[in-house]
XYZ file of N, CA, C and O in Angstrom:
716
model
N 16.142 11.560 -9.338
C 16.449 11.314 -7.941
C 16.185 9.837 -7.626
O 15.244 9.237 -8.155
N 17.002 9.271 -6.770
C 16.922 7.851 -6.434
C 15.566 7.489 -5.827
O 14.978 6.465 -6.190
N 15.064 8.343 -4.940
C 13.776 8.077 -4.290
C 12.659 7.994 -5.318
O 11.837 7.076 -5.269
N 12.641 8.912 -6.272
C 11.598 8.918 -7.294
C 11.673 7.684 -8.178
O 10.644 7.105 -8.532
N 12.887 7.281 -8.542
C 13.052 6.075 -9.362
C 12.613 4.832 -8.596
O 11.996 3.928 -9.171
N 12.931 4.792 -7.305
C 12.536 3.649 -6.484
C 11.016 3.577 -6.358
O 10.423 2.502 -6.501
N 10.373 4.718 -6.128
C 8.913 4.750 -6.026
C 8.277 4.325 -7.349
O 7.333 3.536 -7.371
N 8.807 4.814 -8.465
C 8.280 4.426 -9.782
C 8.440 2.929 -10.017
O 7.548 2.280 -10.572
N 9.567 2.385 -9.612
C 9.806 0.953 -9.788
C 8.821 0.133 -8.955
O 8.252 -0.848 -9.452
N 8.619 0.532 -7.713
C 7.658 -0.179 -6.852
C 6.251 -0.025 -7.413
O 5.475 -0.994 -7.446
N 5.898 1.172 -7.870
C 4.587 1.391 -8.498
C 4.379 0.446 -9.671
O 3.334 -0.202 -9.794
N 5.375 0.371 -10.554
C 5.266 -0.486 -11.736
C 5.172 -1.957 -11.355
O 4.403 -2.711 -11.963
N 5.952 -2.373 -10.360
C 5.907 -3.760 -9.907
C 4.526 -4.112 -9.370
O 3.935 -5.132 -9.751
N 3.991 -3.254 -8.501
C 2.677 -3.531 -7.916
C 1.572 -3.471 -8.969
O 0.647 -4.289 -8.957
N 1.668 -2.527 -9.900
C 0.670 -2.448 -10.975
C 0.731 -3.694 -11.843
O -0.312 -4.280 -12.192
N 1.942 -4.131 -12.189
C 2.107 -5.335 -13.000
C 1.526 -6.551 -12.291
O 0.786 -7.340 -12.893
N 1.859 -6.719 -11.012
C 1.340 -7.865 -10.256
C -0.179 -7.833 -10.153
O -0.842 -8.866 -10.297
N -0.735 -6.651 -9.930
C -2.189 -6.526 -9.811
C -2.875 -6.887 -11.121
O -3.860 -7.633 -11.129
N -2.348 -6.391 -12.222
C -2.939 -6.703 -13.533
C -2.766 -8.182 -13.864
O -3.710 -8.848 -14.327
N -1.581 -8.715 -13.620
C -1.324 -10.129 -13.907
C -2.251 -11.039 -13.103
O -2.886 -11.953 -13.658
N -2.358 -10.780 -11.813
C -3.210 -11.618 -10.962
C -4.675 -11.450 -11.342
O -5.444 -12.414 -11.336
N -5.073 -10.230 -11.697
C -6.458 -10.003 -12.139
C -6.754 -10.794 -13.405
O -7.829 -11.404 -13.529
N -5.833 -10.800 -14.341
C -6.020 -11.573 -15.576
C -6.106 -13.064 -15.282
O -6.970 -13.772 -15.837
N -5.238 -13.550 -14.416
C -5.291 -14.966 -14.026
C -6.625 -15.290 -13.352
O -7.203 -16.365 -13.583
N -7.111 -14.375 -12.549
C -8.389 -14.564 -11.859
C -9.537 -14.660 -12.859
O -10.402 -15.538 -12.745
N -9.537 -13.794 -13.866
C -10.580 -13.830 -14.891
C -10.527 -15.152 -15.665
O -11.557 -15.794 -15.892
N -9.326 -15.556 -16.061
C -9.181 -16.816 -16.787
C -9.653 -17.983 -15.923
O -10.371 -18.878 -16.399
N -9.284 -17.961 -14.669
C -9.658 -19.034 -13.742
C -11.180 -19.137 -13.604
O -11.751 -20.226 -13.695
N -11.836 -18.004 -13.412
C -13.286 -18.008 -13.237
C -13.985 -18.390 -14.544
O -14.981 -19.137 -14.529
N -13.476 -17.907 -15.671
C -14.065 -18.293 -16.968
C -13.943 -19.799 -17.188
O -14.892 -20.454 -17.656
N -12.796 -20.357 -16.864
C -12.617 -21.804 -17.008
C -13.565 -22.558 -16.080
O -14.135 -23.578 -16.452
N -13.736 -22.036 -14.892
C -14.641 -22.673 -13.933
C -16.064 -22.707 -14.494
O -16.731 -23.742 -14.451
N -16.546 -21.602 -15.042
C -17.892 -21.539 -15.608
C -17.990 -22.437 -16.846
O -18.952 -23.191 -17.005
N -16.980 -22.373 -17.719
C -16.973 -23.196 -18.938
C -17.000 -24.685 -18.593
O -17.781 -25.451 -19.166
N -16.132 -25.090 -17.672
C -16.065 -26.519 -17.339
C -17.342 -27.003 -16.655
O -17.757 -28.146 -16.862
N -17.973 -26.148 -15.909
C -19.190 -26.561 -15.204
C -20.383 -26.627 -16.139
O -21.138 -27.601 -16.127
N -20.597 -25.595 -16.948
C -21.824 -25.501 -17.732
C -21.696 -26.032 -19.162
O -22.688 -26.454 -19.749
N -20.503 -26.004 -19.730
C -20.353 -26.491 -21.103
C -19.872 -27.945 -21.107
O -20.446 -28.802 -21.788
N -18.817 -28.214 -20.346
C -18.278 -29.580 -20.319
C -19.054 -30.503 -19.387
O -18.989 -31.724 -19.526
N -19.759 -29.924 -18.431
C -20.547 -30.732 -17.500
C -19.738 -31.376 -16.392
O -20.277 -32.128 -15.578
N -18.441 -31.124 -16.348
C -17.594 -31.647 -15.275
C -16.861 -30.468 -14.636
O -15.872 -29.965 -15.182
N -17.340 -30.000 -13.505
C -16.723 -28.817 -12.888
C -15.269 -29.065 -12.504
O -14.901 -30.147 -12.058
N -14.472 -28.064 -12.744
C -13.054 -28.124 -12.390
C -12.919 -28.163 -10.870
O -13.610 -27.439 -10.160
N -12.013 -28.986 -10.379
C -11.903 -29.165 -8.929
C -11.008 -28.127 -8.255
O -11.128 -27.896 -7.065
N -10.115 -27.512 -9.022
C -9.152 -26.612 -8.389
C -9.467 -25.130 -8.563
O -8.915 -24.294 -7.864
N -10.339 -24.786 -9.513
C -10.519 -23.373 -9.854
C -11.166 -22.552 -8.747
O -10.865 -21.368 -8.599
N -12.051 -23.157 -7.976
C -12.693 -22.412 -6.887
C -11.655 -21.970 -5.860
O -11.624 -20.812 -5.444
N -10.799 -22.878 -5.481
C -9.758 -22.568 -4.506
C -8.723 -21.596 -5.080
O -8.310 -20.643 -4.412
N -8.316 -21.823 -6.314
C -7.357 -20.924 -6.952
C -7.916 -19.509 -7.070
O -7.220 -18.531 -6.790
N -9.175 -19.388 -7.451
C -9.805 -18.069 -7.565
C -9.825 -17.362 -6.204
O -9.573 -16.157 -6.109
N -10.105 -18.101 -5.170
C -10.121 -17.521 -3.817
C -8.732 -16.999 -3.437
O -8.597 -15.880 -2.929
N -7.704 -17.781 -3.701
C -6.337 -17.362 -3.362
C -5.890 -16.173 -4.211
O -5.253 -15.239 -3.703
N -6.212 -16.186 -5.493
C -5.867 -15.062 -6.367
C -6.586 -13.795 -5.921
O -6.015 -12.703 -5.974
N -7.834 -13.940 -5.485
C -8.590 -12.773 -5.024
C -7.952 -12.171 -3.777
O -7.893 -10.942 -3.626
N -7.458 -13.003 -2.876
C -6.753 -12.513 -1.681
C -5.532 -11.706 -2.105
O -5.311 -10.586 -1.631
N -4.738 -12.271 -3.009
C -3.511 -11.602 -3.444
C -3.800 -10.299 -4.179
O -3.167 -9.277 -3.915
N -4.760 -10.314 -5.096
C -5.038 -9.092 -5.864
C -5.617 -8.008 -4.956
O -5.322 -6.824 -5.132
N -6.406 -8.390 -3.980
C -6.964 -7.408 -3.046
C -5.893 -6.736 -2.207
O -5.881 -5.502 -2.059
N -4.981 -7.517 -1.673
C -3.944 -6.950 -0.808
C -2.876 -6.190 -1.591
O -2.444 -5.110 -1.172
N -2.469 -6.713 -2.726
C -1.488 -5.986 -3.539
C -2.124 -4.726 -4.117
O -1.495 -3.668 -4.182
N -3.382 -4.825 -4.514
C -4.097 -3.647 -4.995
C -4.235 -2.586 -3.916
O -4.151 -1.380 -4.192
N -4.420 -3.003 -2.673
C -4.493 -2.051 -1.561
C -3.159 -1.337 -1.372
O -3.119 -0.122 -1.121
N -2.064 -2.067 -1.498
C -0.743 -1.444 -1.388
C -0.518 -0.454 -2.529
O -0.024 0.655 -2.319
N -0.897 -0.846 -3.742
C -0.751 0.045 -4.899
C -1.597 1.306 -4.719
O -1.141 2.415 -4.998
N -2.806 1.136 -4.252
C -3.702 2.274 -4.019
C -3.141 3.190 -2.945
O -3.246 4.415 -3.050
N -2.534 2.631 -1.932
C -1.885 3.435 -0.905
C -0.770 4.263 -1.520
O -0.616 5.445 -1.213
N -0.013 3.668 -2.400
C 1.074 4.381 -3.064
C 0.600 5.502 -3.962
O 1.284 6.506 -4.134
N -0.579 5.359 -4.534
C -1.146 6.398 -5.393
C -1.990 7.386 -4.581
O -2.555 8.317 -5.142
N -2.075 7.166 -3.288
C -2.881 7.984 -2.364
C -4.323 8.089 -2.844
O -4.936 9.150 -2.815
N -4.853 6.977 -3.278
C -6.236 6.898 -3.743
C -7.077 6.001 -2.836
O -8.167 5.601 -3.203
N -6.541 5.683 -1.663
C -7.281 4.829 -0.749
C -8.410 5.618 -0.091
O -8.450 6.846 -0.120
N -9.325 4.886 0.477
C -10.454 5.491 1.163
C -9.946 6.258 2.370
O -9.178 5.733 3.173
N -10.355 7.513 2.476
C -9.886 8.342 3.588
C -10.982 9.315 3.993
O -11.754 9.792 3.160
N -11.024 9.594 5.263
C -11.894 10.649 5.782
C -10.969 11.821 6.067
O -10.234 11.822 7.049
N -10.992 12.803 5.186
C -10.017 13.886 5.280
C -10.658 15.258 5.491
O -10.136 16.275 5.052
N -11.796 15.272 6.180
C -12.466 16.545 6.431
C -11.579 17.522 7.192
O -11.494 18.701 6.849
N -10.926 17.038 8.230
C -10.064 17.903 9.026
C -8.843 18.346 8.225
O -8.517 19.534 8.176
N -8.203 17.410 7.573
C -6.985 17.713 6.821
C -7.257 18.684 5.672
O -6.430 19.542 5.372
N -8.411 18.587 5.040
C -8.741 19.492 3.929
C -8.849 20.944 4.389
O -8.574 21.859 3.626
N -9.245 21.154 5.625
C -9.422 22.511 6.131
C -8.117 23.140 6.602
O -8.047 24.343 6.796
N -7.083 22.319 6.787
C -5.803 22.823 7.263
C -4.935 23.280 6.100
O -5.147 22.881 4.953
N -3.940 24.117 6.418
C -3.000 24.596 5.410
C -1.601 24.640 6.010
O -1.436 24.679 7.218
N -0.613 24.673 5.123
C 0.770 24.861 5.531
C 1.289 23.768 6.436
O 1.089 22.579 6.201
N 1.959 24.213 7.498
C 2.594 23.253 8.418
C 1.574 22.412 9.167
O 1.829 21.247 9.462
N 0.432 22.990 9.486
C -0.593 22.211 10.197
C -1.095 21.055 9.336
O -1.296 19.949 9.830
N -1.289 21.327 8.069
C -1.717 20.270 7.154
C -0.624 19.210 7.019
O -0.906 18.013 7.052
N 0.602 19.636 6.865
C 1.715 18.694 6.749
C 1.849 17.854 8.017
O 2.094 16.652 7.944
N 1.669 18.484 9.181
C 1.751 17.749 10.450
C 0.631 16.718 10.541
O 0.864 15.571 10.932
N -0.577 17.115 10.169
C -1.708 16.188 10.188
C -1.451 15.003 9.258
O -1.689 13.847 9.622
N -0.946 15.285 8.064
C -0.654 14.216 7.112
C 0.490 13.331 7.588
O 0.486 12.124 7.345
N 1.449 13.911 8.291
C 2.550 13.125 8.855
C 2.026 12.163 9.918
O 2.406 10.987 9.950
N 1.144 12.654 10.787
C 0.553 11.798 11.821
C -0.217 10.640 11.171
O -0.139 9.491 11.632
N -0.927 10.941 10.101
C -1.670 9.897 9.383
C -0.709 8.859 8.810
O -0.947 7.647 8.926
N 0.392 9.300 8.218
C 1.366 8.360 7.658
C 2.001 7.496 8.752
O 2.242 6.304 8.545
N 2.248 8.101 9.908
C 2.801 7.330 11.029
C 1.794 6.288 11.491
O 2.152 5.129 11.749
N 0.513 6.661 11.573
C -0.530 5.714 11.985
C -0.641 4.559 10.993
O -0.763 3.394 11.392
N -0.576 4.876 9.708
C -0.630 3.822 8.677
C 0.561 2.882 8.823
O 0.413 1.661 8.796
N 1.755 3.456 9.009
C 2.962 2.634 9.129
C 2.912 1.756 10.374
O 3.277 0.573 10.318
N 2.452 2.302 11.485
C 2.368 1.520 12.728
C 1.359 0.385 12.572
O 1.623 -0.762 12.952
N 0.188 0.697 11.999
C -0.811 -0.344 11.778
C -0.248 -1.455 10.895
O -0.376 -2.635 11.209
N 0.356 -1.064 9.781
C 0.894 -2.059 8.852
C 2.008 -2.885 9.498
O 2.090 -4.095 9.281
N 2.855 -2.221 10.281
C 3.954 -2.933 10.929
C 3.432 -3.945 11.945
O 3.880 -5.100 11.969
N 2.485 -3.515 12.772
C 1.989 -4.407 13.826
C 1.047 -5.484 13.301
O 1.206 -6.664 13.619
N 0.067 -5.086 12.534
C -0.972 -6.021 12.119
C -0.546 -6.841 10.903
O -0.655 -8.068 10.902
N -0.060 -6.159 9.876
C 0.194 -6.872 8.626
C 1.555 -7.572 8.602
O 1.641 -8.733 8.210
N 2.599 -6.855 9.005
C 3.929 -7.461 8.933
C 4.161 -8.394 10.122
O 4.497 -9.569 9.944
N 3.970 -7.890 11.337
C 4.217 -8.724 12.517
C 3.157 -9.818 12.655
O 3.482 -11.007 12.726
N 1.885 -9.414 12.644
C 0.809 -10.392 12.798
C 0.680 -11.316 11.596
O 0.612 -12.539 11.733
N 0.639 -10.729 10.396
C 0.518 -11.533 9.179
C 1.750 -12.388 8.922
O 1.643 -13.521 8.473
N 2.923 -11.817 9.219
C 4.159 -12.589 9.070
C 4.207 -13.756 10.044
O 4.643 -14.861 9.696
N 3.748 -13.513 11.274
C 3.685 -14.595 12.259
C 2.724 -15.690 11.829
O 3.018 -16.887 11.954
N 1.572 -15.288 11.318
C 0.596 -16.257 10.810
C 1.202 -17.074 9.672
O 1.073 -18.303 9.631
N 1.881 -16.393 8.760
C 2.498 -17.077 7.632
C 3.539 -18.094 8.117
O 3.544 -19.252 7.684
N 4.413 -17.669 9.038
C 5.460 -18.571 9.523
C 4.889 -19.760 10.286
O 5.338 -20.898 10.110
N 3.897 -19.505 11.147
C 3.280 -20.612 11.894
C 2.608 -21.607 10.948
O 2.686 -22.824 11.150
N 1.960 -21.083 9.918
C 1.288 -21.955 8.961
C 2.294 -22.758 8.152
O 2.074 -23.938 7.863
N 3.411 -22.132 7.790
C 4.454 -22.876 7.076
C 5.055 -23.963 7.966
O 5.354 -25.068 7.494
N 5.227 -23.655 9.260
C 5.798 -24.639 10.188
C 4.877 -25.836 10.383
O 5.347 -26.966 10.516
N 3.577 -25.591 10.405
C 2.646 -26.705 10.600
C 2.462 -27.524 9.333
O 1.960 -28.639 9.387
N 2.855 -26.943 8.201
C 2.751 -27.682 6.945
C 1.335 -27.771 6.396
O 1.042 -28.660 5.602
N 0.464 -26.868 6.807
C -0.920 -26.886 6.331
C -0.964 -26.634 4.825
O -0.359 -25.689 4.333
N -1.666 -27.513 4.109
C -1.785 -27.368 2.654
C -3.253 -27.237 2.288
O -4.143 -27.711 2.996
N -3.487 -26.597 1.158
C -4.863 -26.437 0.675
C -5.350 -27.773 0.131
O -4.579 -28.532 -0.443
N -6.637 -28.070 0.308
C -7.131 -29.391 -0.096
C -7.084 -29.660 -1.601
O -6.698 -30.746 -2.016
N -7.461 -28.701 -2.432
C -7.553 -28.962 -3.871
C -6.221 -28.776 -4.594
O -5.866 -29.570 -5.463
N -5.495 -27.725 -4.254
C -4.252 -27.419 -4.965
C -3.023 -28.058 -4.327
O -2.005 -28.237 -4.988
N -3.081 -28.344 -3.045
C -1.928 -28.889 -2.349
C -0.837 -27.863 -2.096
O 0.320 -28.211 -1.866
N -1.198 -26.583 -2.142
C -0.247 -25.486 -1.930
C -0.146 -25.207 -0.435
O -1.150 -25.242 0.284
N 1.063 -24.946 0.028
C 1.226 -24.575 1.434
C 0.479 -23.272 1.700
O 0.668 -22.283 0.984
N -0.369 -23.263 2.698
C -1.194 -22.096 2.999
C -0.351 -20.893 3.440
O -0.769 -19.758 3.288
N 0.831 -21.137 3.934
C 1.715 -20.038 4.308
C 2.057 -19.151 3.128
O 2.207 -17.939 3.262
N 2.152 -19.749 1.943
C 2.431 -18.962 0.740
C 1.234 -18.090 0.361
O 1.402 -17.005 -0.178
N 0.055 -18.572 0.635
C -1.140 -17.756 0.402
C -1.136 -16.577 1.367
O -1.405 -15.440 0.982
N -0.793 -16.849 2.623
C -0.776 -15.792 3.647
C 0.382 -14.820 3.477
O 0.401 -13.770 4.104
N 1.352 -15.145 2.645
C 2.478 -14.248 2.380
C 2.014 -12.904 1.820
O 2.694 -11.888 1.972
N 0.836 -12.872 1.232
C 0.295 -11.621 0.687
C 0.117 -10.567 1.774
O 0.261 -9.365 1.502
N -0.160 -10.970 2.995
C -0.400 -10.013 4.081
C 0.875 -9.253 4.442
O 0.894 -8.020 4.369
N 1.971 -9.926 4.835
C 3.174 -9.146 5.160
C 3.778 -8.448 3.941
O 4.330 -7.345 4.075
N 3.657 -9.045 2.751
C 4.190 -8.397 1.552
C 3.514 -7.049 1.314
O 4.180 -6.033 1.122
N 2.190 -7.041 1.330
C 1.489 -5.772 1.106
C 1.720 -4.813 2.268
O 1.794 -3.599 2.059
N 1.879 -5.327 3.476
C 2.198 -4.465 4.621
C 3.532 -3.763 4.452
O 3.659 -2.565 4.729
N 4.528 -4.490 3.981
C 5.847 -3.891 3.740
C 5.754 -2.814 2.658
O 6.355 -1.747 2.780
N 4.986 -3.085 1.608
C 4.823 -2.094 0.540
C 4.132 -0.828 1.062
O 4.509 0.289 0.719
N 3.120 -0.995 1.921
C 2.420 0.156 2.490
C 3.335 0.950 3.421
O 3.290 2.182 3.435
N 4.168 0.253 4.174
C 5.136 0.936 5.043
C 6.126 1.720 4.192
O 6.482 2.855 4.526
N 6.569 1.138 3.089
C 7.462 1.838 2.174
C 6.851 3.161 1.736
O 7.495 4.218 1.795
N 5.603 3.120 1.285
C 4.940 4.348 0.842
C 4.752 5.331 1.996
O 4.896 6.544 1.816
N 4.429 4.835 3.179
C 4.264 5.722 4.337
C 5.562 6.434 4.683
O 5.552 7.606 5.053
N 6.669 5.738 4.555
C 7.976 6.358 4.816
C 8.251 7.441 3.771
O 8.679 8.550 4.124
N 7.976 7.149 2.517
C 8.204 8.140 1.454
C 7.334 9.372 1.681
O 7.818 10.507 1.660
N 6.042 9.164 1.911
C 5.135 10.297 2.094
C 5.422 11.024 3.397
O 5.301 12.251 3.471
N 5.794 10.291 4.446
C 6.153 10.922 5.712
C 7.387 11.789 5.582
O 7.451 12.896 6.136
N 8.357 11.312 4.826
C 9.571 12.097 4.571
C 9.228 13.394 3.839
O 9.760 14.460 4.164
N 8.330 13.302 2.860
C 7.907 14.509 2.140
C 7.223 15.505 3.077
O 7.425 16.717 2.961
N 6.428 15.009 4.003
C 5.745 15.898 4.956
C 6.747 16.510 5.935
O 6.597 17.669 6.336
N 7.755 15.752 6.298
C 8.807 16.305 7.168
C 9.552 17.426 6.463
O 9.914 18.427 7.085
N 9.777 17.285 5.175
C 10.437 18.347 4.420
C 9.592 19.619 4.430
O 10.136 20.716 4.534
N 8.278 19.473 4.337
C 7.395 20.641 4.383
C 7.430 21.260 5.780
O 7.490 22.483 5.930
N 7.424 20.420 6.804
C 7.423 20.929 8.185
C 8.676 21.724 8.510
O 8.617 22.717 9.240
N 9.807 21.282 7.980
C 11.070 21.940 8.314
C 11.577 22.869 7.207
O 12.713 23.327 7.254
N 10.727 23.156 6.241
C 11.098 24.078 5.168
C 11.037 25.518 5.688
O 10.274 25.823 6.597
N 11.827 26.411 5.116
C 11.728 27.825 5.486
C 10.316 28.350 5.207
O 9.604 27.831 4.355
N 9.929 29.414 5.914
C 8.563 29.934 5.851
C 8.148 30.329 4.437
O 7.012 30.124 4.045
N 9.044 30.894 3.622
C 8.650 31.317 2.279
C 8.317 30.116 1.387
O 7.476 30.205 0.520
N 8.954 28.956 1.626
C 8.638 27.756 0.854
C 7.272 27.203 1.229
O 6.619 26.563 0.437
N 6.860 27.459 2.467
C 5.562 26.964 2.915
C 4.448 27.675 2.160
O 3.450 27.064 1.815
N 4.615 28.957 1.880
C 3.586 29.690 1.138
C 3.415 29.093 -0.250
O 2.301 28.919 -0.716
N 4.514 28.769 -0.916
C 4.396 28.170 -2.255
C 3.818 26.762 -2.143
O 3.045 26.339 -2.987
N 4.157 26.036 -1.079
C 3.593 24.712 -0.854
C 2.105 24.826 -0.582
O 1.321 24.011 -1.041
N 1.715 25.851 0.166
C 0.310 26.052 0.478
C -0.476 26.267 -0.814
O -1.514 25.685 -1.029
N 0.060 27.109 -1.708
C -0.607 27.352 -2.983
C -0.649 26.065 -3.815
O -1.679 25.711 -4.371
N 0.466 25.348 -3.863
C 0.533 24.097 -4.627
C -0.447 23.084 -4.058
O -1.133 22.394 -4.790
N -0.531 22.994 -2.742
C -1.434 22.051 -2.082
C -2.880 22.401 -2.386
O -3.700 21.511 -2.628
N -3.211 23.689 -2.393
C -4.587 24.078 -2.689
C -4.944 23.769 -4.136
O -6.056 23.383 -4.437
N -4.009 23.934 -5.039
C -4.242 23.602 -6.444
C -4.484 22.111 -6.579
O -5.396 21.674 -7.285
N -3.700 21.301 -5.874
C -3.879 19.844 -5.933
C -5.211 19.431 -5.342
O -5.845 18.496 -5.825
N -5.635 20.094 -4.242
C -6.901 19.735 -3.603
C -8.088 19.991 -4.513
O -9.092 19.313 -4.433
N -7.976 20.989 -5.391
C -9.093 21.312 -6.283
C -9.213 20.302 -7.415
O -10.262 20.165 -8.012
N -8.115 19.594 -7.728
C -8.141 18.634 -8.841
C -8.724 17.333 -8.433
O -8.786 16.741 -7.578
């Protein structure tokens, strides 16, 4: 199915970016320690680069975690629900996530990125436009909205499924909750 292939592709892209940036971060920090303590001349750019890489890996990792539904959640109420009530509760949660990401991360973060690019603010050590650093905010917001739409659509299918399908979904959901 097209939706499943698209989700897998986004999953792989975010996983690849997270691993790549994490590896770059490790190399950057190792070089920083080596240059400071072994060579005696600390690298001037590694502190700033490590900070920017950490921002990117944190936000992209958050989007990836959202896609795997492994993010931090308080689900006491949702765990006690079954069938359509559980699906409705999960749908409301997905809508809240999408609204938050749209307003705060995409609109707010995108506005911050654009304003920073317009002012031409650059980082002192690397000389990189700070707007590119802030691009991580709307990018991860868009990825989280993508996952919220996918998961929300799945919950809508459960809500509007015939009653006999809900019983099998209820059993499937309980099996998943135990794992």
